[in-house]
Coordinates of C-alpha atoms in Angstrom, one line a residue:
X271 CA 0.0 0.0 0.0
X272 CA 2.5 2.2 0.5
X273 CA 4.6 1.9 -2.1
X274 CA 1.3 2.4 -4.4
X275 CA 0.7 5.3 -2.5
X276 CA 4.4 7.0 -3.3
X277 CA 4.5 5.8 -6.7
X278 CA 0.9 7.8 -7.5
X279 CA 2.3 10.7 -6.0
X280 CA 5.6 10.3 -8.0
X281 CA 7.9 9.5 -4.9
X282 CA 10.8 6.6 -4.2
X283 CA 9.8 3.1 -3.2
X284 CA 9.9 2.1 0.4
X285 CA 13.3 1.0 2.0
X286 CA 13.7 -2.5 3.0
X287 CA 13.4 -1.8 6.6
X288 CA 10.4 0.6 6.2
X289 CA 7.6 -1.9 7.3
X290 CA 9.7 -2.7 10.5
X291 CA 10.4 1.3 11.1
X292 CA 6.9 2.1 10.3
X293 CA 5.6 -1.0 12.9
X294 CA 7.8 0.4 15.6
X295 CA 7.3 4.1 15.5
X296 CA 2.8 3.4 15.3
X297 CA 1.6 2.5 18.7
X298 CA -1.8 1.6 16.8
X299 CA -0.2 -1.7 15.2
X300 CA 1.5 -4.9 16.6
X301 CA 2.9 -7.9 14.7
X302 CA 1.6 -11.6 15.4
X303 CA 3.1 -14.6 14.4
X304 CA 0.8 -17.3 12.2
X305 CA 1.2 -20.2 13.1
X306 CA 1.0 -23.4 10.9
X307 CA -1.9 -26.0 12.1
X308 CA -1.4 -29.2 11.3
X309 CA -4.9 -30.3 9.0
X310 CA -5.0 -33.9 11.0
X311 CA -5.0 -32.4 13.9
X312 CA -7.7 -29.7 12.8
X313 CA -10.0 -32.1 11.6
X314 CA -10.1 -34.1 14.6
X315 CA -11.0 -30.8 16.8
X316 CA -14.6 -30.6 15.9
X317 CA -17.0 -31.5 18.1
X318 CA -18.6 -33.9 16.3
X319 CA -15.4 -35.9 17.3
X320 CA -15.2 -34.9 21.0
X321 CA -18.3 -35.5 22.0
X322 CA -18.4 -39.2 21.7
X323 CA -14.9 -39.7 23.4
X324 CA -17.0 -38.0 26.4
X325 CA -20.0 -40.1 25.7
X326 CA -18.2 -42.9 25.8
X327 CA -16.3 -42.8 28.4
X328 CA -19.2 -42.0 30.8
X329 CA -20.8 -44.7 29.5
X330 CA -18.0 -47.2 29.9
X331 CA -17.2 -46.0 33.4
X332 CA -21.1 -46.7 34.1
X333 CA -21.2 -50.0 32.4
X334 CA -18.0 -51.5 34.7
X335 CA -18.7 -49.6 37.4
X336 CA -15.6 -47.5 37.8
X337 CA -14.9 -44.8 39.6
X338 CA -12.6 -41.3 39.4
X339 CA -9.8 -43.8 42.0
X340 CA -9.7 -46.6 39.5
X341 CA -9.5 -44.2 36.2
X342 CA -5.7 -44.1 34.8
X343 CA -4.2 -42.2 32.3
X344 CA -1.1 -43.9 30.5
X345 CA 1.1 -41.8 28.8
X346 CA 5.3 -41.7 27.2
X347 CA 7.3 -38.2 27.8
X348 CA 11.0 -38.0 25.7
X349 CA 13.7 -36.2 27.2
X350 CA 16.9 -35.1 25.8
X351 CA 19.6 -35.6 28.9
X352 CA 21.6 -32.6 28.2
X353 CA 18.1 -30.0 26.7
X354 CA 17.7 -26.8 28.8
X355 CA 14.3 -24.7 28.9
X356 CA 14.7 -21.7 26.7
X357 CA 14.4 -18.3 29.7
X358 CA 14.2 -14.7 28.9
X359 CA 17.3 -13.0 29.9
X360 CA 17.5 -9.6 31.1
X361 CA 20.5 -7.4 31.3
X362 CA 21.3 -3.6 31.1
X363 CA 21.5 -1.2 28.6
X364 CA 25.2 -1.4 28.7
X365 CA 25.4 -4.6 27.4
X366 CA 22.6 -5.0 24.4
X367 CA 24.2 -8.1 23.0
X368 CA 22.1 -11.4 22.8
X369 CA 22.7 -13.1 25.6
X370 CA 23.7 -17.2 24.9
X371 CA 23.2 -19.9 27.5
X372 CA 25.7 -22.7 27.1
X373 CA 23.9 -26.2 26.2
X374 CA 25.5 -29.1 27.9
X375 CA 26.6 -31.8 24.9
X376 CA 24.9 -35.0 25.9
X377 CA 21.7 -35.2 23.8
X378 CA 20.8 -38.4 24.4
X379 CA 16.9 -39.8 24.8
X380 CA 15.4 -40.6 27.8
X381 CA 11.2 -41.8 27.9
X382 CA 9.5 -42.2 30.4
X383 CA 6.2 -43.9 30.8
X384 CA 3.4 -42.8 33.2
X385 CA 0.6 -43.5 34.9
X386 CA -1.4 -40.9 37.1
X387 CA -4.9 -41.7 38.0
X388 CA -8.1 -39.3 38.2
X389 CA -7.6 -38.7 42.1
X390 CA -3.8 -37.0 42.0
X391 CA -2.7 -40.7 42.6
X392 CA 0.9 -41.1 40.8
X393 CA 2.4 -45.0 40.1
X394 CA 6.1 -44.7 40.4
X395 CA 8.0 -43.8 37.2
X396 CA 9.6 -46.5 34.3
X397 CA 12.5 -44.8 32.9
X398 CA 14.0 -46.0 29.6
X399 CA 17.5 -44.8 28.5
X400 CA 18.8 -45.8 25.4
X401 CA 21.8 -48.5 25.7
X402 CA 21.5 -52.6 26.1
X403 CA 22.6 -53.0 29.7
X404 CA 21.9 -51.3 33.2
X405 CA 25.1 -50.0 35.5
X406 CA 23.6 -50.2 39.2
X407 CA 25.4 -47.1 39.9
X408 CA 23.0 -45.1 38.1
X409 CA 20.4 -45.7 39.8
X410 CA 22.0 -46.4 43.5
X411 CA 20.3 -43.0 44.9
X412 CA 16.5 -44.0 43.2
X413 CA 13.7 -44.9 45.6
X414 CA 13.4 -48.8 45.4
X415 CA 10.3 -48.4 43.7
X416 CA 11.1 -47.2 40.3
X417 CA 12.1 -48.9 37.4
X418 CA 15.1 -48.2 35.3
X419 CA 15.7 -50.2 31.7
X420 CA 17.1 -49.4 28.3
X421 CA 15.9 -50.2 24.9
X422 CA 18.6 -49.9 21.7
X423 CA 16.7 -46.2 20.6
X424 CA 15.6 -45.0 24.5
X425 CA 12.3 -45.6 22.9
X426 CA 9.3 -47.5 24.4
X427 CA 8.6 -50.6 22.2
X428 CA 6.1 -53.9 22.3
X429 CA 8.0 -55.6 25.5
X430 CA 8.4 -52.3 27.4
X431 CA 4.6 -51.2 27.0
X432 CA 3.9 -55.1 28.4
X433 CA 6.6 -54.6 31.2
X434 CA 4.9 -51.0 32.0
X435 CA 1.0 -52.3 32.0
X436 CA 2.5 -55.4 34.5
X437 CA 4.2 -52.5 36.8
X438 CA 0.5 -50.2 36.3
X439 CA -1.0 -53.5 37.4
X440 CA 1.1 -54.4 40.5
X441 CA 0.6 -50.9 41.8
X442 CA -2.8 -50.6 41.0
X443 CA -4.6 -53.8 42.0
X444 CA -4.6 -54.5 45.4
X445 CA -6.1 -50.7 45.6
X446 CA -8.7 -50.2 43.4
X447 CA -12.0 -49.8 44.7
X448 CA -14.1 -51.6 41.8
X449 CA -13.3 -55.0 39.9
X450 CA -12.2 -52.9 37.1
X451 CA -9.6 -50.2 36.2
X452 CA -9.8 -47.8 33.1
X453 CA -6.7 -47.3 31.5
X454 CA -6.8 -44.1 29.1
X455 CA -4.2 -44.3 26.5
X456 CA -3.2 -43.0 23.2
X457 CA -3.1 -45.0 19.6
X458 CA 0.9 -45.7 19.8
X459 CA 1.4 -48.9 18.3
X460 CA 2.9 -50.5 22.2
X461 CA -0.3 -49.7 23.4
X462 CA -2.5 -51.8 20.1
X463 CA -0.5 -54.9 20.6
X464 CA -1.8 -58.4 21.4
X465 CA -0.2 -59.1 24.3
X466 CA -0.8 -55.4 25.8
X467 CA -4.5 -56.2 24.8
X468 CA -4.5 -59.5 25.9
X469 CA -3.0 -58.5 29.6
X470 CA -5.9 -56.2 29.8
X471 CA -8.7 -58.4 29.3
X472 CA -7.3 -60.8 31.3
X473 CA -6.8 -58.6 34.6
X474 CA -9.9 -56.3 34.0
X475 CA -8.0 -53.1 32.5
X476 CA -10.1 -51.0 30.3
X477 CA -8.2 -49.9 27.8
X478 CA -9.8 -47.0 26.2
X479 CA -7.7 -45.4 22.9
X480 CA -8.6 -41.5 22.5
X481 CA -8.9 -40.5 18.8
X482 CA -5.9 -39.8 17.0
X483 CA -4.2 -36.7 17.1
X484 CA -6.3 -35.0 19.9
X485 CA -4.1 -36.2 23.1
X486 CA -3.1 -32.5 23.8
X487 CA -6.4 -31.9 24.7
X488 CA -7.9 -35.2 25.9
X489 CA -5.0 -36.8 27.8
X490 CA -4.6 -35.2 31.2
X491 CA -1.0 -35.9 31.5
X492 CA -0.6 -33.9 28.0
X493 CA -2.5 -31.1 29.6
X494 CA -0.4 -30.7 32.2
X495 CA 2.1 -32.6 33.9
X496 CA 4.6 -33.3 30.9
X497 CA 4.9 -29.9 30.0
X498 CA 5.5 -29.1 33.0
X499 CA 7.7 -31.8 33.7
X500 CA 10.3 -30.9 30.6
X501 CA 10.1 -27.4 32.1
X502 CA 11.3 -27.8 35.3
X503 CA 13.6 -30.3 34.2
X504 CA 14.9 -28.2 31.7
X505 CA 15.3 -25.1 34.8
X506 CA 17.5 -27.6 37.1
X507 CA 19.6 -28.4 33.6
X508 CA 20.3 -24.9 32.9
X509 CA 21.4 -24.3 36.6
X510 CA 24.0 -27.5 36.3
X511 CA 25.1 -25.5 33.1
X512 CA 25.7 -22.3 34.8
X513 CA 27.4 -24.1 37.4
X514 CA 29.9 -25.5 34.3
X515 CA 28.6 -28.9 34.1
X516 CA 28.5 -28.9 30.6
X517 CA 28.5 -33.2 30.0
X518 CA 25.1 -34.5 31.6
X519 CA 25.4 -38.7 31.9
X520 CA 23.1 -40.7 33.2
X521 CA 24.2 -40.4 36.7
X522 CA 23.8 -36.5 36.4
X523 CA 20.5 -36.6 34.8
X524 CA 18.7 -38.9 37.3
X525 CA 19.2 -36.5 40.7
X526 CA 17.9 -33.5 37.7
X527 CA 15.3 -35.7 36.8
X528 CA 14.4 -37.0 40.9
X529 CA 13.9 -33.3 41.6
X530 CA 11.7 -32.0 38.5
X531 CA 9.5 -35.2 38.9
X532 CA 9.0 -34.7 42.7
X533 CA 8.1 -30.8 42.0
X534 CA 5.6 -31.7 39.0
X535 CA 3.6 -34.8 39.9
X536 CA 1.5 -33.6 43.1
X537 CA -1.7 -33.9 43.5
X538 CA -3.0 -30.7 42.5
X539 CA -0.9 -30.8 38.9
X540 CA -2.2 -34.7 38.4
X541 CA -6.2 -33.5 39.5
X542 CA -5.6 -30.2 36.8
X543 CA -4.8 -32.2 33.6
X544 CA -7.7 -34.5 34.6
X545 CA -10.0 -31.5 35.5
X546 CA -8.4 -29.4 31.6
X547 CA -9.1 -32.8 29.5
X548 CA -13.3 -32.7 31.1
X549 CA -12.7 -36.0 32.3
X550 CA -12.3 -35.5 36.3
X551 CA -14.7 -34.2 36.8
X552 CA -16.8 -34.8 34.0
X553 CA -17.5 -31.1 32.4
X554 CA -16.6 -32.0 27.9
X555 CA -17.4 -28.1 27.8
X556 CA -13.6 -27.9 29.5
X557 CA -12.5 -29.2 25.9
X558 CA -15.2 -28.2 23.5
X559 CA -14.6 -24.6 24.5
X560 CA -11.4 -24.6 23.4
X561 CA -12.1 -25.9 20.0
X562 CA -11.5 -22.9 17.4
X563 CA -10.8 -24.9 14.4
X564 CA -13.8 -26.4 12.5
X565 CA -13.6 -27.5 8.8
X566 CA -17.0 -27.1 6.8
X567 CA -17.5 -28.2 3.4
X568 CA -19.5 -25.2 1.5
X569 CA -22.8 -25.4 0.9
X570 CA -23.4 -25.6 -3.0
X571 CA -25.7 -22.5 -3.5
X572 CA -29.3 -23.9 -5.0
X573 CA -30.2 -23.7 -8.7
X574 CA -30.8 -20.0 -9.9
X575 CA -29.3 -18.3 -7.0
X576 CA -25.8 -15.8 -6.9
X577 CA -23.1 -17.9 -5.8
X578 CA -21.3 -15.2 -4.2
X579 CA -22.7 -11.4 -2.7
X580 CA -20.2 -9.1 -2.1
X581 CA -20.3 -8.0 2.0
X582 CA -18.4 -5.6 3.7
X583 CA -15.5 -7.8 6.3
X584 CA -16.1 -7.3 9.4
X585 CA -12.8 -6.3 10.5
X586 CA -12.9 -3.6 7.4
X587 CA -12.6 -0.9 9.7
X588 CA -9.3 -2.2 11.6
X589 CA -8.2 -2.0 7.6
X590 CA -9.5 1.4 7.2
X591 CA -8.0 2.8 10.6
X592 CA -4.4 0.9 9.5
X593 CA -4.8 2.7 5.8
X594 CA -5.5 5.9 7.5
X595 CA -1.8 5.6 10.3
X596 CA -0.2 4.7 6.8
X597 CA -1.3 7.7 4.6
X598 CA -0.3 9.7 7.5
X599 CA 3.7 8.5 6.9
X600 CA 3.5 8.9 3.7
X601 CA 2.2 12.6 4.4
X602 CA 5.7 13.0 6.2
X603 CA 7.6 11.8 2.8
X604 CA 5.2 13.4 0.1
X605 CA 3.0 16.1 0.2
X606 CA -0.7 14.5 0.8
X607 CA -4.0 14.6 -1.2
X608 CA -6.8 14.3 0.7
X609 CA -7.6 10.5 -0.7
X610 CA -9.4 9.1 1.7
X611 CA -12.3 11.8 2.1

């Protein structure tokens, strides 16, 4: 628009740095960034998929009988041992350079597998770190209670999901209140396979697979406790870092690890993802509130009708108001006619 503007009125062409200039010097405007969606993950966030994940899982907790103590959520979380959390850093006029925070080198994956329950109750965690043995010393510090083991990627596979779901059982079990469980899990392929499914059945586990690509709204430890896990985590990794521990092994990552896992999975954080994915308790308008993205096919227009009626946008006037601010620069660089009225 502006560079129409100047060339009408016989002037030079904009600068390259104009439309950032122009941005900083007019309160009026701001810059957003657009983000990309990802279409799969739009066309699942309609309602018309939502609402029967809810529907069913009311009606599955009423035909078993289970209750909000006996209703898990099963989830992975991937770490990268040596990943610090990005912080904003502030510092004085005096030294305006951008200031760098030192990553340690070891970028090795870590996942671990979860299980939280409706009530805030938390099964201990099953860490897998990529290698093909165990060194006792890595874990010598751990409470008795957690699991350790490797896989050749650091990656949950077949075996692992089995070993998890027969840890979830022996914790689970002898304190449920009902006959069953429900098990809430997402459509990884460890969680589809025949013995996973198989175990299930055979010790009453519901095992109850959201639709795809909706577990950042629908699976409570998605809504809260991972992210906040790889936060806080990622604090404790960029104070070792600033204390010059550049190299983060196994041994250095677990203590890191201990602490961000003991600060993220209390009761209140475990009962919020729960409460944000309508499930605990049961309120779907938690999650159909939040869903902004629907995808329509158009309406063909009926037989002797005008396909299309020109309307005025209704944000025109924000364009009208921005076209206004502009002429008023371009005032400053050209003598002005009075071309908007």
């Amino acid at each position: 628009m502006a560079d129409r503007l100047l060339r009408e009125r016989g002037g030079k062409p904009t600068g390259k740095n104009w439309v950032d200039n122009f941005i900083k010097r007019t309160p009026e405007l701001r810059t957003r960034w657009s983000r990309p969606y990802d279409h799969q993950r739009a066309v699942c966030e309609n309602p018309a998929v939502f609402r029967p994940w809810f529907t069913l899982v009311q009606s599955i907790k009423e035909k078993y009988g289970i209750a909000d103590e006996d209703t898990w959520n099963f989830d992975e979380s991937g770490f990268m041992m040596g990943k610090i959390s990005s912080q904003l850093v502030v510092t004085g006029l005096e030294k305006p350079r951008k200031q760098k925070k030192l990553q340690p080198s070891d970028r090795e994956w870590v996942t671990l597998a979860q299980g939280v329950a409706a009530t805030g109750r938390v099964i201990p965690p099953f860490l897998i770190f990529a290698g093909k043995v165990l060194i006792t010393s890595w874990f010598a510090d751990l409470p008795r209670d957690w699991i350790i083991t490797v896989s050749p990627t650091g990656w949950i596979n077949n075996d692992l999901a089995l070993a998890w779901l027969k840890h979830f059982d022996a914790h689970t079990k002898a304190s449920s209140t009902g006959a069953y469980r429900l098990l809430i899990i997402d459509g990884h392929d460890s969680h589809c396979s025949v013995d996973f499914q198989d175990y299930c059945k055979e010790n009453k586990i519901v095992a109850l697979c959201m639709p795809p690509h909706s577990s950042h709204l629908l699976q409570p430890l998605d809504v809260v406790p991972h992210s906040l896990l790889k936060r806080h985590y990622g604090d404790g990794i960029s104070l070792l870092a600033r204390s010059r521990v550049y190299h983060i092994d196994k041994e250095t990552f677990l203590p890191a690890f201990k602490a961000a896992f003991k600060k993220t999975f209390t009761l209140e954080n475990v009962r919020a993802g729960f409460r944000g994915a309508g499930l605990a308790p049961y309120n779907p308008g938690a999650v159909l509130s939040k869903l902004d993205v629907q995808l329509r096919t158009p309406t063909p227009p009926a037989p002797g009708t005008v396909a299309w009626e020109a309307q005025t946008p209704r944000l025109a006037y924000r364009d009208i108001r921005i076209a206004k601010v502009i002429s008023a620069e371009i005032s400053a660089i050209v003598p002005f006619a009075d071309w908007l009225g």
